Coordinates of C-alpha atoms in Angstrom, one line a residue:
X107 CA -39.3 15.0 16.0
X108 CA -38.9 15.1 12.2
X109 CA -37.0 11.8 10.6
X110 CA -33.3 12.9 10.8
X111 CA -33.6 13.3 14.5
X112 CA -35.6 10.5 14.7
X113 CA -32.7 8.6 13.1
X114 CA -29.9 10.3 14.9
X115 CA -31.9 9.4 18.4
X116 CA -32.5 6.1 16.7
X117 CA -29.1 5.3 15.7
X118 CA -27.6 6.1 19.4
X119 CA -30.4 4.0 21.3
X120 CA -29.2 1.2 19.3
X121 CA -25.6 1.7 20.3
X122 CA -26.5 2.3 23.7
X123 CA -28.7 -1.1 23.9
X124 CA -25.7 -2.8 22.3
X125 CA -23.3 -1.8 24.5
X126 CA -25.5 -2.7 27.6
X127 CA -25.2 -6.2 26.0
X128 CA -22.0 -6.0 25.7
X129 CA -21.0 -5.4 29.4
X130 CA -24.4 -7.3 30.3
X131 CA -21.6 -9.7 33.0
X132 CA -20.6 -6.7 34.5
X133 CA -23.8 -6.3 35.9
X134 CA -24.9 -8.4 39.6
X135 CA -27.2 -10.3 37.9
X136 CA -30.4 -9.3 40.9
X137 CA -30.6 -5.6 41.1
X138 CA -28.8 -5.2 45.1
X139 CA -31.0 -1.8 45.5
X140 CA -33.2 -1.3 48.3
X141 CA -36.9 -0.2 48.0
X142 CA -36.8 3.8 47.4
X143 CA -34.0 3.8 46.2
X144 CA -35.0 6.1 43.0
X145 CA -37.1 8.5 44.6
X146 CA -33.9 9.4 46.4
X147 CA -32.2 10.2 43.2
X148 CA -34.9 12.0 40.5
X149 CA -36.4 15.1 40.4
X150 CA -39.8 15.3 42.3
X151 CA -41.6 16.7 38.8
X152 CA -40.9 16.1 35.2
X153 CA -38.4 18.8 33.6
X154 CA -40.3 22.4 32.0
X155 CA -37.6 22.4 29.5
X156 CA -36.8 19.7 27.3
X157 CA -33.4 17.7 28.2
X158 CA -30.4 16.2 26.2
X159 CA -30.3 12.8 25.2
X160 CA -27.0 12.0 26.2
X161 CA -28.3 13.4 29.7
X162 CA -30.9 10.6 30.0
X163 CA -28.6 8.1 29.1
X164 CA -26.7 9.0 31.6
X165 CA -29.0 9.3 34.3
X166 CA -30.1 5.8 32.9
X167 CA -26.5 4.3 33.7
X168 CA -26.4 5.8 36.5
X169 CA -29.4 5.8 38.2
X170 CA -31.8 2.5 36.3
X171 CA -29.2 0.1 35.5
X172 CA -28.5 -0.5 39.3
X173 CA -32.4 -1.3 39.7
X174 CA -32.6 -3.9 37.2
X175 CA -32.7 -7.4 37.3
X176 CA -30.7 -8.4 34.1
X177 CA -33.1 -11.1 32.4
X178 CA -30.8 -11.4 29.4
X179 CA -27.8 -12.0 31.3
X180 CA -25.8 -15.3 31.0
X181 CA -25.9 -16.0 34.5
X182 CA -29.9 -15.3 34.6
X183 CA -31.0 -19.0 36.0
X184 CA -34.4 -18.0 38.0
X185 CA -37.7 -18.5 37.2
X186 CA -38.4 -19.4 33.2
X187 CA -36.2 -17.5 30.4
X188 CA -37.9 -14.8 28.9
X189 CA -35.7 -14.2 25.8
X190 CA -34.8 -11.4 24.0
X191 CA -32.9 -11.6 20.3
X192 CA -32.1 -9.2 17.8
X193 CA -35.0 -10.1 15.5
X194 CA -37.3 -10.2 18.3
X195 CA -36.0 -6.7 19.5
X196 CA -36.0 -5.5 15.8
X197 CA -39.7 -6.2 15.6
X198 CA -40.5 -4.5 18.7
X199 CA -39.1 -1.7 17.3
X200 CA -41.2 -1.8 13.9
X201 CA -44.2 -2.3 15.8
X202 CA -43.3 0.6 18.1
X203 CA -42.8 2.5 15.0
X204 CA -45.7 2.3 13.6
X205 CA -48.1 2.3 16.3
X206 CA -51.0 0.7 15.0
X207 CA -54.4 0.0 17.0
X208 CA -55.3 -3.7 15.8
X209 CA -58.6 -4.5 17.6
X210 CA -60.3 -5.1 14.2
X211 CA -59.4 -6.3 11.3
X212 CA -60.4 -2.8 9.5
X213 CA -58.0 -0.7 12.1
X214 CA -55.0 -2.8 10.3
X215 CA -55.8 -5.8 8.1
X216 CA -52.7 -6.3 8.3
X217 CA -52.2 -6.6 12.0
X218 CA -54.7 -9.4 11.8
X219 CA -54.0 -10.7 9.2
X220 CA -50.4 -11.4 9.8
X221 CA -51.0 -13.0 13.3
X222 CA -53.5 -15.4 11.8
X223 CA -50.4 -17.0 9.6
X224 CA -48.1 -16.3 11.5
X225 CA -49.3 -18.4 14.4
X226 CA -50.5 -20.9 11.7
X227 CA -46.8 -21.4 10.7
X228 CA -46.0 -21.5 14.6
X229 CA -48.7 -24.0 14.9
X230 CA -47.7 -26.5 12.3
X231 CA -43.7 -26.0 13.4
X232 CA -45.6 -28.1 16.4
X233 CA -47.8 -30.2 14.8
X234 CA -50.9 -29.2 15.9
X235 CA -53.8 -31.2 14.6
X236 CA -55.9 -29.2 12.0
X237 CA -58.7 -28.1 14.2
X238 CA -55.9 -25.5 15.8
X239 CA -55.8 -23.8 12.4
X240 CA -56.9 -20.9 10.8
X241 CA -58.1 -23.1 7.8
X242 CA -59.9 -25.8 10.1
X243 CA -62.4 -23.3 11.7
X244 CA -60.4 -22.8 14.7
X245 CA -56.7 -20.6 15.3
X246 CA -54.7 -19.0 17.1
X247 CA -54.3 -15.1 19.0
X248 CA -51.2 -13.3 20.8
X249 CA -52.6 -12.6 24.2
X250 CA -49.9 -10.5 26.6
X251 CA -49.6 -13.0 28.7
X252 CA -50.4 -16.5 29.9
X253 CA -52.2 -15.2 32.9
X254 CA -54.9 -13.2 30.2
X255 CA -54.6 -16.7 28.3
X256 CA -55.9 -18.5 31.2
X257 CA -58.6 -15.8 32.0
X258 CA -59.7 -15.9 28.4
X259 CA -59.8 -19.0 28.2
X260 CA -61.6 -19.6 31.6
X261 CA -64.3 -17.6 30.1
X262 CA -65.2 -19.3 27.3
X263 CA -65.4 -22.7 29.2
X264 CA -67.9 -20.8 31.4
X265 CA -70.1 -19.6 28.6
X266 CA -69.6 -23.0 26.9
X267 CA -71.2 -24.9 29.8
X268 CA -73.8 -22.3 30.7
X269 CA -75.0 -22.4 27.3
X270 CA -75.7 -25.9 28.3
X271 CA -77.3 -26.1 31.5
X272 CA -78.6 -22.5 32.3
X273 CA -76.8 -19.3 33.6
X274 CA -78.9 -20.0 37.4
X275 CA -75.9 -22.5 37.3
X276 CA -72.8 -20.6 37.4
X277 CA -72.5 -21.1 41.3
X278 CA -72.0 -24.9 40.7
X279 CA -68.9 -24.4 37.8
X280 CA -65.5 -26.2 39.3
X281 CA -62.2 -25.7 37.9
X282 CA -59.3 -28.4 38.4
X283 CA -55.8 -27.8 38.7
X284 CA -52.8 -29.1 39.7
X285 CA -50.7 -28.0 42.5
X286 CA -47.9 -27.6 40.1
X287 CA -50.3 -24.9 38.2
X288 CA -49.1 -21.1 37.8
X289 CA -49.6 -19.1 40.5
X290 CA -51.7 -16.8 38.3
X291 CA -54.6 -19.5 38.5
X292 CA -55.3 -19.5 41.8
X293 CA -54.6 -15.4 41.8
X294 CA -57.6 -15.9 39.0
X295 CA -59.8 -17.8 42.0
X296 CA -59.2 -15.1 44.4
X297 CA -59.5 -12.1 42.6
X298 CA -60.3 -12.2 38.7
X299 CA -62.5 -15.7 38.2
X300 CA -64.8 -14.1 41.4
X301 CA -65.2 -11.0 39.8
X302 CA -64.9 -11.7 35.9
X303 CA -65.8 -14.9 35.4
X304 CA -68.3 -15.2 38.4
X305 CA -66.6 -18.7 40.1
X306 CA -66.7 -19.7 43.2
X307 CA -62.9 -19.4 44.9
X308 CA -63.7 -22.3 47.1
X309 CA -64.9 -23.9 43.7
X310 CA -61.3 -24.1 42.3
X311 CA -59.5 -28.1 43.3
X312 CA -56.1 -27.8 43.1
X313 CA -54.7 -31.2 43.1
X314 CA -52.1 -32.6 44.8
X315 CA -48.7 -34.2 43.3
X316 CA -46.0 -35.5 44.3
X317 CA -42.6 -37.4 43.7
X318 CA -44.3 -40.7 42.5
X319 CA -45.9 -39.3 39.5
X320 CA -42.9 -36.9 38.6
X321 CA -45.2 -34.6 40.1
X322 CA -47.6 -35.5 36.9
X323 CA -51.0 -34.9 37.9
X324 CA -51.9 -38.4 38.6
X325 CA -55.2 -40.0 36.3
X326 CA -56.6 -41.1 39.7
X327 CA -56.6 -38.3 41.4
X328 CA -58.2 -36.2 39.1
X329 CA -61.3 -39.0 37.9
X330 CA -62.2 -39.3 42.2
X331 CA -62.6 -35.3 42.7
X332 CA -64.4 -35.0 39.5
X333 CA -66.9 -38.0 40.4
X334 CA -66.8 -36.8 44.0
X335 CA -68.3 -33.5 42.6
X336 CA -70.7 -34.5 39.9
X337 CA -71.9 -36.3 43.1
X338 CA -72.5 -33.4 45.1
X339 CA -74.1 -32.2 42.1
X340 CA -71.1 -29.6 40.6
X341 CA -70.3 -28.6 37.1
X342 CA -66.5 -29.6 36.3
X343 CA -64.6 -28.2 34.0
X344 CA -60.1 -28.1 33.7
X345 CA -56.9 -26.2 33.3
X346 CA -53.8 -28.1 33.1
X347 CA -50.3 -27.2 33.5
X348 CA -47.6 -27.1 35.2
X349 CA -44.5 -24.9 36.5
X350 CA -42.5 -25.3 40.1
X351 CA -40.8 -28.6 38.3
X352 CA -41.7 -28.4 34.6
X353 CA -43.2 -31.7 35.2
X354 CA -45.9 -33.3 32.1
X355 CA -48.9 -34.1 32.7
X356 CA -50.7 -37.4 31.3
X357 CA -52.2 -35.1 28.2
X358 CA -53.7 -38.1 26.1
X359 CA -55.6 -39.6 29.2
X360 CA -56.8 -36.2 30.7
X361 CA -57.9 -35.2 27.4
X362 CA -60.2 -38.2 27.7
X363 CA -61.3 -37.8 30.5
X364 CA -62.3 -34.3 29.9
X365 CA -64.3 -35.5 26.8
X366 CA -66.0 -38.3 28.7
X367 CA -67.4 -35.5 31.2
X368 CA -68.0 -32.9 28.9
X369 CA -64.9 -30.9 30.1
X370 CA -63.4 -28.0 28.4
X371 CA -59.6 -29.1 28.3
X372 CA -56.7 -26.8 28.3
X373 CA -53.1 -27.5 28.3
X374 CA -51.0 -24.7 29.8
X375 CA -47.0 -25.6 27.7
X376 CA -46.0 -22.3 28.8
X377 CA -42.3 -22.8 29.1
X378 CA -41.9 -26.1 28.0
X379 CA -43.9 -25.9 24.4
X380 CA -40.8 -24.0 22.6
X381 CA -39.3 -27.2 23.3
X382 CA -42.0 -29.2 21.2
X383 CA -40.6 -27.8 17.8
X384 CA -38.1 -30.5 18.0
X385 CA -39.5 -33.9 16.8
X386 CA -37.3 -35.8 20.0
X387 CA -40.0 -33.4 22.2
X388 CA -43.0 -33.0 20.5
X389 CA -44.2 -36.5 21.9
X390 CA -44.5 -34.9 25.4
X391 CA -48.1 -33.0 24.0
X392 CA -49.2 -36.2 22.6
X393 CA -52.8 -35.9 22.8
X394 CA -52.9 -32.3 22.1
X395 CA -55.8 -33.3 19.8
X396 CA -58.0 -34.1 22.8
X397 CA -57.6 -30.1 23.9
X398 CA -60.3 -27.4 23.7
X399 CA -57.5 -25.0 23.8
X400 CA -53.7 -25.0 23.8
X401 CA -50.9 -21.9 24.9
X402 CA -47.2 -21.6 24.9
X403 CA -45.3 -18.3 25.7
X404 CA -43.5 -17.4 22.8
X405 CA -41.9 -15.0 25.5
X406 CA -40.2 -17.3 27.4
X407 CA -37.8 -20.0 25.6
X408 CA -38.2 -18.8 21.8
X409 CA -36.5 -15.6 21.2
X410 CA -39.2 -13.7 21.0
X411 CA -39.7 -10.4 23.2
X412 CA -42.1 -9.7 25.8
X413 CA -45.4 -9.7 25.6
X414 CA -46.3 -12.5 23.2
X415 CA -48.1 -15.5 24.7
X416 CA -49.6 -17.5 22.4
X417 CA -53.1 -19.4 22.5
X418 CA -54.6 -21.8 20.4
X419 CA -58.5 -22.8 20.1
X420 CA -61.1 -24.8 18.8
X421 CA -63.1 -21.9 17.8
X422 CA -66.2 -21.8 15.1
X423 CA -65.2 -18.5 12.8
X424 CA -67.9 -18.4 10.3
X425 CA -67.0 -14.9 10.1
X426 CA -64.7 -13.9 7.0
X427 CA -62.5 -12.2 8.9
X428 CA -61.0 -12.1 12.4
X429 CA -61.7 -9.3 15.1
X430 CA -59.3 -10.1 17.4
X431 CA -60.9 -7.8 20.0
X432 CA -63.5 -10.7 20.7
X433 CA -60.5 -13.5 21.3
X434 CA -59.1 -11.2 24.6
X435 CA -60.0 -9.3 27.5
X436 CA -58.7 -5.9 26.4
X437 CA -60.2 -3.8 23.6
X438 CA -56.7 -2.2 22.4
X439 CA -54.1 -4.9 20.9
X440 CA -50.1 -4.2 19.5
X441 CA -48.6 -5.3 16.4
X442 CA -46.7 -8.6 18.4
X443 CA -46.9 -10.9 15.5
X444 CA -44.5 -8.3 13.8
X445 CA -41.4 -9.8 16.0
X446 CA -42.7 -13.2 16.1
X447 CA -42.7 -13.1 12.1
X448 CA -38.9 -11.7 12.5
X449 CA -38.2 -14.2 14.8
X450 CA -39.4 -16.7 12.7
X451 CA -37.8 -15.5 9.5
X452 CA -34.4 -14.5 10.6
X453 CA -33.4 -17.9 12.8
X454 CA -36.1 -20.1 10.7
X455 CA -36.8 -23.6 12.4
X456 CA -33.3 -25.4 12.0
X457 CA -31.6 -22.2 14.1
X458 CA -34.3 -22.4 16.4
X459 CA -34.6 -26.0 16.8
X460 CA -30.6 -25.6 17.5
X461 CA -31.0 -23.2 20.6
X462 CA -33.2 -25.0 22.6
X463 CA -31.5 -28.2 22.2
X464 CA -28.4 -26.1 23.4
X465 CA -30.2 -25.0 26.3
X466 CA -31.2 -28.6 26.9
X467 CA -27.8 -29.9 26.8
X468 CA -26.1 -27.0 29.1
X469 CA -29.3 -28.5 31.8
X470 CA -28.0 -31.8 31.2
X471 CA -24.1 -30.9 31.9
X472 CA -25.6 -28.5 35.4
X473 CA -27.2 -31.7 36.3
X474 CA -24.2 -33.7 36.1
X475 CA -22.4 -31.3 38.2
X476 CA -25.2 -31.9 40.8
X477 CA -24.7 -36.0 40.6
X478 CA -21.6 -35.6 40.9
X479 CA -21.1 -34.1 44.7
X480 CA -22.5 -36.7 47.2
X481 CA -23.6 -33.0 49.4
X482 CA -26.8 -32.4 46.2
X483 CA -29.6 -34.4 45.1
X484 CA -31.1 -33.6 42.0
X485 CA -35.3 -33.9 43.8
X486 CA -36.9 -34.2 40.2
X487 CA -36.1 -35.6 36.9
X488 CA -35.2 -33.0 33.9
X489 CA -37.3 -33.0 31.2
X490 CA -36.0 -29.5 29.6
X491 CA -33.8 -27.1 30.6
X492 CA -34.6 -27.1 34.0
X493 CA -33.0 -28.4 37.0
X494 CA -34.6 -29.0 40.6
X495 CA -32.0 -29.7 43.3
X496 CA -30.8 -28.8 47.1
X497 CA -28.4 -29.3 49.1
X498 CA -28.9 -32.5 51.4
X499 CA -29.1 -31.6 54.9
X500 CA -27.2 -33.0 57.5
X501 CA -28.8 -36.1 59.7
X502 CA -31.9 -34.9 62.1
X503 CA -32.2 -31.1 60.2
X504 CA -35.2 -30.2 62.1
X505 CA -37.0 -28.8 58.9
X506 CA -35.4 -31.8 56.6
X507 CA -32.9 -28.8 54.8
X508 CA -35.6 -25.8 54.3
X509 CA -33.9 -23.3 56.0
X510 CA -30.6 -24.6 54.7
X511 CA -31.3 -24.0 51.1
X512 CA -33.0 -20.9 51.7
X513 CA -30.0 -20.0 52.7
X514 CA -28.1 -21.3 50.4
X515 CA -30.7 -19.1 47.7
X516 CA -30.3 -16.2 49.8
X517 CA -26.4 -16.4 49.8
X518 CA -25.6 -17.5 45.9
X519 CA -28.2 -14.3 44.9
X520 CA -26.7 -11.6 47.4
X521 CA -23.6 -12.6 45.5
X522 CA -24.9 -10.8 42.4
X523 CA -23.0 -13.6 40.5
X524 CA -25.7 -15.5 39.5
X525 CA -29.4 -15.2 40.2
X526 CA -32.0 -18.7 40.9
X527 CA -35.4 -18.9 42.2
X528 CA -37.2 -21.8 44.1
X529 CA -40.2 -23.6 44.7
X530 CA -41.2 -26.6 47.1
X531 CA -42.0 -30.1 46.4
X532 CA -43.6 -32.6 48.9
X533 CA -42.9 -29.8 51.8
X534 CA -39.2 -29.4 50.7
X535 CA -37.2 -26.0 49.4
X536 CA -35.8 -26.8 46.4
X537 CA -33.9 -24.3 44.4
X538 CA -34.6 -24.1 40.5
X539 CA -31.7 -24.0 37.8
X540 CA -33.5 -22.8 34.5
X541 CA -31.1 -22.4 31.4
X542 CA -32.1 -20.3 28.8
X543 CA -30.8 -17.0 28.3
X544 CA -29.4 -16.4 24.9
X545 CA -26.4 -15.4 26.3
X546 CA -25.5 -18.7 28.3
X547 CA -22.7 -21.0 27.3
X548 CA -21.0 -23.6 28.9
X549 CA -18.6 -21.5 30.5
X550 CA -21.5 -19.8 32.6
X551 CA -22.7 -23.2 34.5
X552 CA -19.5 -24.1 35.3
X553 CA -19.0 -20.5 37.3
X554 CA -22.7 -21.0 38.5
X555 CA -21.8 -24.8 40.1
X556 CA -18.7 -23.0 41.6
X557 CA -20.8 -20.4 42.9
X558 CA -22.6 -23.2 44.7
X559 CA -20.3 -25.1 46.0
X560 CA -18.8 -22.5 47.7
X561 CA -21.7 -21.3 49.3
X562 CA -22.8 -24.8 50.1
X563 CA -19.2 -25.0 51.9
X564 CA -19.6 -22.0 53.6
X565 CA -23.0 -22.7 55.1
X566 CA -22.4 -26.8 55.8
X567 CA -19.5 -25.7 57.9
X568 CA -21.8 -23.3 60.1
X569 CA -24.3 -26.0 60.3

């Protein structure tokens, strides 16, 4: 392909993604196809003879577009936002342009070089204290995801502590979690901390929570299992964070407690650290000082496209410059701080401090909504953008409403009008209301609460 067609190809690829955001509400917002369903409609090999463009973009109307989720739409409220924007998309494109290798600085100084600052801007947007810098011997690194940053970051807390007390140890290493922890850590226990990291699964505490703390990881809780264990002669060491309720944990106090046991520390603000640009939020990782490490996922809530999860670390670098090969698991890296720069630069921190308190508030008028029909309870208090609520059951529910708002999830998704996700808290189904697709204005929750109600009618009447 020389660089006309490239731009002709390029050119109509950019139409086409605009017009799929055009119509993106046209869409059921949860793909309704069954598993198979492609094999039934593509060729069994790839094509001898190159194909038309226009072809593909019609086989991609007509035959992809039906099995996709729509993440960007407006009535996306399931799981945590993982936003897309125009700079963010623009940068993607750059980077897929020009294809560079970064591993090592000398592959592309400019790869390196460019996340170094960049997440040193990103870093001082939340006031991290000086020790997360580039200039105070420690800094930040794009990993893909906040799975790989957990892994990562798992693995230098091992090699920290076994530098300490002797490899024969390793068997003895405990990790502490809360209950309210990504999934991916305890898929880490079973599968990647065995075989990577070398932990014991039955080694891994995951804490238990519940509505008197917020679902906080409770200071008490977590000082008995690690004195329980230093008893029994274990090595402790913790990951905090949470996710079913976007609840906070008691950062300053764990910190210190960390410190006081020679803990690494590592606070997991996936979702919620976007949020912490805005001085009214960045109290809520007071105490961030305390941490060994600290990760958000620029991928989630700050208009910045998938993959690009960030993670922060006390590191020594005596090195003059960075290989950014040793700070992951993979060898091979991307050019992600390209859109994160474009992010960055084309909103700046005002526009960016705007769209999340925007999110916040369209939470805030969702939970009103909720208050405000005696047949909901809100089961959690907001914080962000996120809602947790169900629909009350009626007196003497066998399973106190579980299989009620199951299917109340089950009904408002086959709708294809809006799509949510759920969790459970203290043994209840709760269904989660997360707002922050770019697209989302207030228009959108007050069809989504609609959506509800009628489905709540629906199913209370055959109750």
């Amino acid at each position: 392909m020389d660089a006309e067609q490239l731009r002709e190809y390029g050119h109509r690829m950019v139409d086409f993604i605009a017009d799929y955001y055009k119509s993106i509400e046209s869409f059921p917002v949860l793909s309704q196809v069954k598993p198979g369903y492609l094999t039934e409609l593509l060729p069994e090999s790839a094509p001898n003879d190159p194909e038309c463009l226009q072809d593909i973009f019609d086989d991609i109307l007509q035959k992809i577009i039906p099995g996709i989720t729509h993440w960007q739409s407006p009535d996306y409220f399931a799981y945590f936002p993982s936003n897309s924007s125009t700079a963010g998309f623009l940068g993607e494109m750059l980077s897929a342009g020009l294809n560079i290798v970064g591993f090592s600085w000398v592959t592309s100084p400019a790869a390196t070089e460019l996340e170094v600052i960049v997440l040193d801007w990103l870093a001082k947007m939340l006031k991290l204290p000086n020790q997360f810098l580039s200039t105070g011997k420690g800094g930040g690194v794009i990993q893909g995801t906040a799975s790989e940053a957990i892994l990562v970051v798992l693995l230098a807390a091992r090699d920290k502590i076994l530098r300490k007390v002797g490899k024969k140890s390793l068997e003895k290493l405990v990790v502490y979690a809360s209950d309210q922890t990504h999934s991916a850590l305890q898929k880490h226990a079973r599968v990647l901390v065995p075989d990577i990291a070398g932990i014991f699964p039955e080694n891994l505490r995951v804490l238990k929570t519940d509505l008197t703390s917020n679902y906080a990881l409770s200071l008490e809780v977590v000082s008995e299992a690690i004195s329980s264990d230093l008893s029994a002669g274990l090595i402790p060491f913790l990951y905090v964070g949470t996710t079913s309720s976007a609840a906070v944990d008691p950062i300053s106090e764990l910190g210190k407690l960390a410190k006081a046991f020679n803990m690494w520390f590592h606070i997991d603000a996936a979702y919620a650290g976007s949020a912490c640009i805005c001085p009214e939020y960045r109290h809520y990782i007071d105490g961030v000082e305390e941490a060994d490490s600290f990760g958000m996922n620029a991928h989630k809530w700050f208009l910045t496209n998938f993959d690009c999860s960030v993670l922060w670390v006390q590191a020594s670098q005596e090195n003059a410059v960075v290989d950014f090969k040793d700070w992951q698991i993979p060898l091979g890296r991307r050019f992600r701080s390209l859109k994160l720069w474009l992010v960055l630069r084309l909103y700046g921190v005002a526009n960016l401090q705007s769209y999340i308190r925007n999110h916040i508030r369209l939470a805030e008028q969702f939970e009103q909504l909720i208050t405000s029909d005696s047949r909901f309870e809100v089961v959690a208090p907001r914080t962000f953008s996120l809602v947790c609520f169900r629909l009350i059951p009626p007196p003497n529910d066998q399973d106190n409403g579980y299989k009620l708002n199951h299917g109340l999830l089950d009904a408002v998704n086959s709708s294809g009008k809006i799509f949510l996700s759920h969790t459970v808290l203290s043994g209840n189904f709760i269904l989660r209301f997360a707002v922050g697709a770019p697209l989302t204005e207030d228009r959108h929750i007050k069809t989504a609460w609609q959506v509800l109600q009628e489905q709540a009618t629906t199913l209370l009447k055959a109750y």
